[in-house]
Amino acid sequence: AEVRDRRAAVASDIPADLLALYDKLREQFGVGAAMLQGARCLGCRTSLSIAEINRIKATSHDEVVRCEECRRILVRTPESGL
């Protein structure tokens, strides 16, 4: 119950379309979003191509990016190196 309440509080701040995408991916893969660490998606453990990394670098920080391999939402953090 505590986890559900915390999730509901966080989810209320997320746009409905992004939350729907996350929930769909979570249902398919068990995890809907994965951290981008360096050039590697930690969801599928695949190294992204240089072209894909450059494309991600060129996107706005508030734009949703997805792994080209597993299609999970990529979470960019300082560890992403972008």
Coordinates of N, CA, C and O in Angstrom, one line a residue:
A1 N 0.8 -1.2 0.0 CA 0.0 0.0 0.0 C 0.9 1.3 0.0 O 0.6 2.2 -0.7
E2 N 2.0 1.2 0.8 CA 2.9 2.4 0.8 C 3.5 2.7 -0.5 O 3.6 3.8 -1.0
V3 N 3.9 1.6 -1.2 CA 4.6 1.8 -2.5 C 3.5 2.3 -3.5 O 3.8 3.2 -4.3
R4 N 2.3 1.8 -3.5 CA 1.2 2.3 -4.4 C 1.0 3.7 -4.2 O 0.8 4.5 -5.1
D5 N 1.0 4.2 -2.9 CA 0.7 5.6 -2.6 C 1.9 6.5 -3.1 O 1.6 7.5 -3.6
R6 N 3.1 6.0 -2.9 CA 4.3 6.8 -3.4 C 4.2 6.9 -4.9 O 4.5 7.9 -5.5
R7 N 3.9 5.8 -5.6 CA 3.8 5.8 -7.0 C 2.7 6.7 -7.5 O 2.9 7.5 -8.5
A8 N 1.6 6.7 -6.9 CA 0.5 7.6 -7.3 C 0.9 9.0 -7.1 O 0.6 9.9 -8.0
A9 N 1.6 9.4 -6.1 CA 2.1 10.7 -5.9 C 3.0 11.2 -7.0 O 2.9 12.3 -7.5
V10 N 4.0 10.3 -7.3 CA 4.9 10.6 -8.4 C 4.2 10.7 -9.8 O 4.4 11.6 -10.6
A11 N 3.3 9.7 -10.0 CA 2.6 9.6 -11.3 C 1.7 10.8 -11.6 O 1.5 11.2 -12.7
S12 N 1.3 11.4 -10.5 CA 0.4 12.6 -10.7 C 1.1 13.7 -11.4 O 0.5 14.6 -12.0
D13 N 2.4 13.8 -11.3 CA 3.2 14.8 -11.9 C 3.7 14.5 -13.3 O 4.4 15.3 -13.9
I14 N 3.4 13.3 -13.8 CA 3.9 12.9 -15.1 C 2.8 13.1 -16.1 O 1.6 12.7 -15.9
P15 N 3.1 13.6 -17.3 CA 2.1 13.7 -18.4 C 1.4 12.4 -18.7 O 2.1 11.4 -18.7
A16 N 0.1 12.4 -18.9 CA -0.7 11.2 -19.1 C -0.1 10.3 -20.2 O -0.1 9.1 -20.1
D17 N 0.3 10.9 -21.4 CA 0.8 10.2 -22.5 C 2.1 9.5 -22.2 O 2.3 8.3 -22.5
L18 N 3.0 10.1 -21.4 CA 4.2 9.5 -21.0 C 4.0 8.4 -20.0 O 4.6 7.3 -20.1
L19 N 3.1 8.6 -19.1 CA 2.8 7.6 -18.1 C 2.2 6.3 -18.8 O 2.5 5.2 -18.5
A20 N 1.3 6.6 -19.8 CA 0.7 5.5 -20.6 C 1.8 4.7 -21.3 O 1.8 3.4 -21.3
L21 N 2.7 5.4 -21.9 CA 3.8 4.7 -22.6 C 4.7 3.9 -21.6 O 5.0 2.7 -21.9
Y22 N 5.0 4.5 -20.5 CA 5.8 3.8 -19.5 C 5.1 2.5 -19.0 O 5.7 1.4 -18.9
D23 N 3.8 2.6 -18.7 CA 3.0 1.5 -18.2 C 3.0 0.4 -19.3 O 3.1 -0.8 -19.0
K24 N 2.8 0.8 -20.6 CA 2.8 -0.2 -21.6 C 4.1 -1.0 -21.7 O 4.1 -2.2 -21.8
L25 N 5.2 -0.2 -21.7 CA 6.5 -0.8 -21.8 C 6.8 -1.7 -20.5 O 7.4 -2.8 -20.6
R26 N 6.4 -1.2 -19.4 CA 6.6 -2.0 -18.1 C 5.8 -3.3 -18.2 O 6.3 -4.3 -17.8
E27 N 4.6 -3.3 -18.8 CA 3.9 -4.5 -18.9 C 4.5 -5.5 -19.9 O 4.6 -6.7 -19.6
Q28 N 5.1 -5.0 -21.0 CA 5.8 -5.8 -21.9 C 7.1 -6.4 -21.4 O 7.5 -7.5 -21.7
F29 N 7.9 -5.5 -20.8 CA 9.3 -5.9 -20.5 C 9.6 -6.1 -19.0 O 10.7 -6.5 -18.6
G30 N 8.7 -5.7 -18.1 CA 8.9 -5.7 -16.7 C 9.5 -4.4 -16.2 O 9.4 -4.1 -15.0
V31 N 10.2 -3.7 -17.0 CA 10.8 -2.4 -16.7 C 10.5 -1.5 -17.9 O 10.8 -1.8 -19.1
G32 N 9.9 -0.3 -17.6 CA 9.5 0.6 -18.7 C 10.6 1.6 -19.1 O 10.6 2.2 -20.2
A33 N 11.5 1.9 -18.2 CA 12.5 2.9 -18.4 C 13.8 2.3 -17.9 O 13.9 1.6 -16.9
A34 N 14.9 2.8 -18.5 CA 16.2 2.3 -18.1 C 17.2 3.5 -18.2 O 17.1 4.3 -19.0
M35 N 18.2 3.4 -17.3 CA 19.2 4.5 -17.3 C 20.1 4.3 -18.5 O 20.5 3.2 -18.9
L36 N 20.5 5.4 -19.1 CA 21.5 5.5 -20.1 C 22.8 5.8 -19.4 O 23.0 6.8 -18.8
Q37 N 23.7 4.8 -19.4 CA 25.0 5.0 -18.7 C 26.1 4.9 -19.8 O 26.3 3.9 -20.4
G38 N 26.8 6.1 -20.0 CA 27.7 6.1 -21.1 C 27.0 6.0 -22.4 O 26.0 6.7 -22.7
A39 N 27.3 5.0 -23.2 CA 26.6 4.7 -24.4 C 25.8 3.4 -24.3 O 25.4 2.8 -25.3
R40 N 25.5 3.0 -23.1 CA 24.8 1.7 -22.9 C 23.5 1.9 -22.2 O 23.3 2.6 -21.2
C41 N 22.5 1.2 -22.8 CA 21.2 1.1 -22.2 C 21.2 0.0 -21.1 O 21.6 -1.1 -21.4
L42 N 20.9 0.4 -19.9 CA 21.0 -0.6 -18.8 C 19.8 -1.5 -18.7 O 19.7 -2.4 -17.9
G43 N 18.8 -1.2 -19.6 CA 17.6 -2.1 -19.7 C 18.0 -3.4 -20.5 O 17.7 -4.5 -20.0
C44 N 18.6 -3.2 -21.6 CA 18.9 -4.4 -22.5 C 20.4 -4.6 -22.5 O 20.9 -5.6 -23.1
R45 N 21.2 -3.8 -21.9 CA 22.6 -3.9 -21.8 C 23.3 -3.7 -23.2 O 24.4 -4.2 -23.4
T46 N 22.6 -3.1 -24.1 CA 23.2 -2.9 -25.5 C 23.9 -1.6 -25.5 O 23.4 -0.6 -25.0
S47 N 25.0 -1.6 -26.2 CA 25.7 -0.3 -26.5 C 25.1 0.4 -27.7 O 24.9 -0.3 -28.7
L48 N 24.7 1.6 -27.5 CA 24.1 2.3 -28.6 C 25.1 2.8 -29.6 O 26.3 3.0 -29.3
S49 N 24.7 2.9 -30.9 CA 25.6 3.4 -31.9 C 26.0 4.8 -31.7 O 25.3 5.6 -31.0
I50 N 27.1 5.2 -32.3 CA 27.6 6.6 -32.2 C 26.5 7.5 -32.8 O 26.2 8.6 -32.3
A51 N 25.9 7.1 -33.9 CA 24.8 7.9 -34.5 C 23.7 8.1 -33.6 O 23.1 9.2 -33.5
E52 N 23.3 7.1 -32.8 CA 22.2 7.2 -31.9 C 22.6 8.1 -30.7 O 21.8 8.9 -30.3
I53 N 23.8 7.9 -30.2 CA 24.3 8.8 -29.1 C 24.3 10.2 -29.6 O 23.8 11.1 -28.8
N54 N 24.7 10.5 -30.8 CA 24.7 11.9 -31.3 C 23.3 12.4 -31.4 O 23.0 13.6 -31.2
R55 N 22.4 11.6 -31.8 CA 21.0 12.0 -32.0 C 20.4 12.3 -30.6 O 19.7 13.3 -30.4
I56 N 20.7 11.5 -29.6 CA 20.3 11.8 -28.2 C 20.9 13.1 -27.7 O 20.2 13.9 -27.1
K57 N 22.2 13.3 -28.0 CA 22.8 14.5 -27.5 C 22.1 15.7 -28.1 O 22.1 16.8 -27.4
A58 N 21.6 15.6 -29.3 CA 21.0 16.8 -30.0 C 19.6 17.0 -29.5 O 19.0 18.1 -29.8
T59 N 19.0 16.1 -28.7 CA 17.6 16.3 -28.3 C 17.6 17.2 -27.0 O 18.5 17.2 -26.2
S60 N 16.5 17.8 -26.8 CA 16.2 18.6 -25.6 C 16.2 17.7 -24.4 O 15.8 16.5 -24.5
H61 N 16.6 18.2 -23.3 CA 16.6 17.4 -22.0 C 15.2 17.0 -21.6 O 15.1 16.0 -20.9
D62 N 14.2 17.7 -22.1 CA 12.8 17.3 -21.7 C 12.1 16.4 -22.7 O 11.0 16.0 -22.5
E63 N 12.9 16.1 -23.8 CA 12.3 15.2 -24.8 C 12.5 13.7 -24.4 O 13.6 13.4 -23.9
V64 N 11.5 12.9 -24.6 CA 11.6 11.5 -24.3 C 12.4 10.8 -25.4 O 12.1 10.9 -26.6
V65 N 13.5 10.1 -25.0 CA 14.2 9.3 -25.9 C 14.1 7.8 -25.5 O 13.9 7.5 -24.3
R66 N 14.2 7.0 -26.5 CA 14.1 5.5 -26.3 C 15.2 4.8 -26.9 O 15.9 5.2 -27.9
C67 N 15.5 3.6 -26.3 CA 16.6 2.8 -26.8 C 16.2 2.2 -28.2 O 15.1 1.8 -28.4
E68 N 17.1 2.3 -29.1 CA 16.9 1.8 -30.4 C 16.7 0.3 -30.5 O 16.1 -0.3 -31.4
E69 N 17.2 -0.4 -29.5 CA 17.2 -1.8 -29.4 C 16.0 -2.4 -28.7 O 15.2 -3.1 -29.3
C70 N 15.8 -2.0 -27.5 CA 14.7 -2.6 -26.7 C 13.4 -1.6 -26.6 O 12.4 -2.1 -26.1
R71 N 13.6 -0.4 -27.0 CA 12.5 0.6 -27.1 C 12.1 1.1 -25.7 O 11.1 1.9 -25.6
R72 N 12.8 0.8 -24.6 CA 12.5 1.4 -23.3 C 12.8 2.9 -23.3 O 13.6 3.3 -24.1
I73 N 12.2 3.6 -22.4 CA 12.5 5.0 -22.3 C 13.9 5.1 -21.6 O 14.2 4.4 -20.6
L74 N 14.7 5.9 -22.2 CA 16.1 6.1 -21.6 C 16.1 7.3 -20.7 O 15.6 8.4 -21.0
V75 N 16.6 7.0 -19.5 CA 16.7 8.1 -18.5 C 18.1 8.6 -18.5 O 19.1 7.9 -18.3
R76 N 18.2 9.9 -18.8 CA 19.5 10.5 -18.9 C 19.9 11.2 -17.6 O 19.1 11.9 -17.0
T77 N 21.0 10.9 -17.1 CA 21.5 11.4 -15.8 C 23.0 11.9 -16.1 O 23.5 11.7 -17.2
P78 N 23.6 12.5 -15.1 CA 25.0 12.9 -15.3 C 25.9 11.7 -15.7 O 26.9 11.9 -16.4
E79 N 25.5 10.5 -15.2 CA 26.3 9.3 -15.6 C 26.2 8.9 -17.0 O 26.9 8.1 -17.5
S80 N 25.2 9.5 -17.7 CA 25.1 9.3 -19.1 C 26.2 9.8 -20.0 O 26.5 9.3 -21.0
G81 N 26.9 10.8 -19.4 CA 28.0 11.4 -20.1 C 27.6 12.3 -21.3 O 28.4 12.5 -22.2
L82 N 26.4 12.7 -21.3 CA 25.9 13.5 -22.5 C 25.9 15.0 -22.1 O 25.3 15.7 -21.7

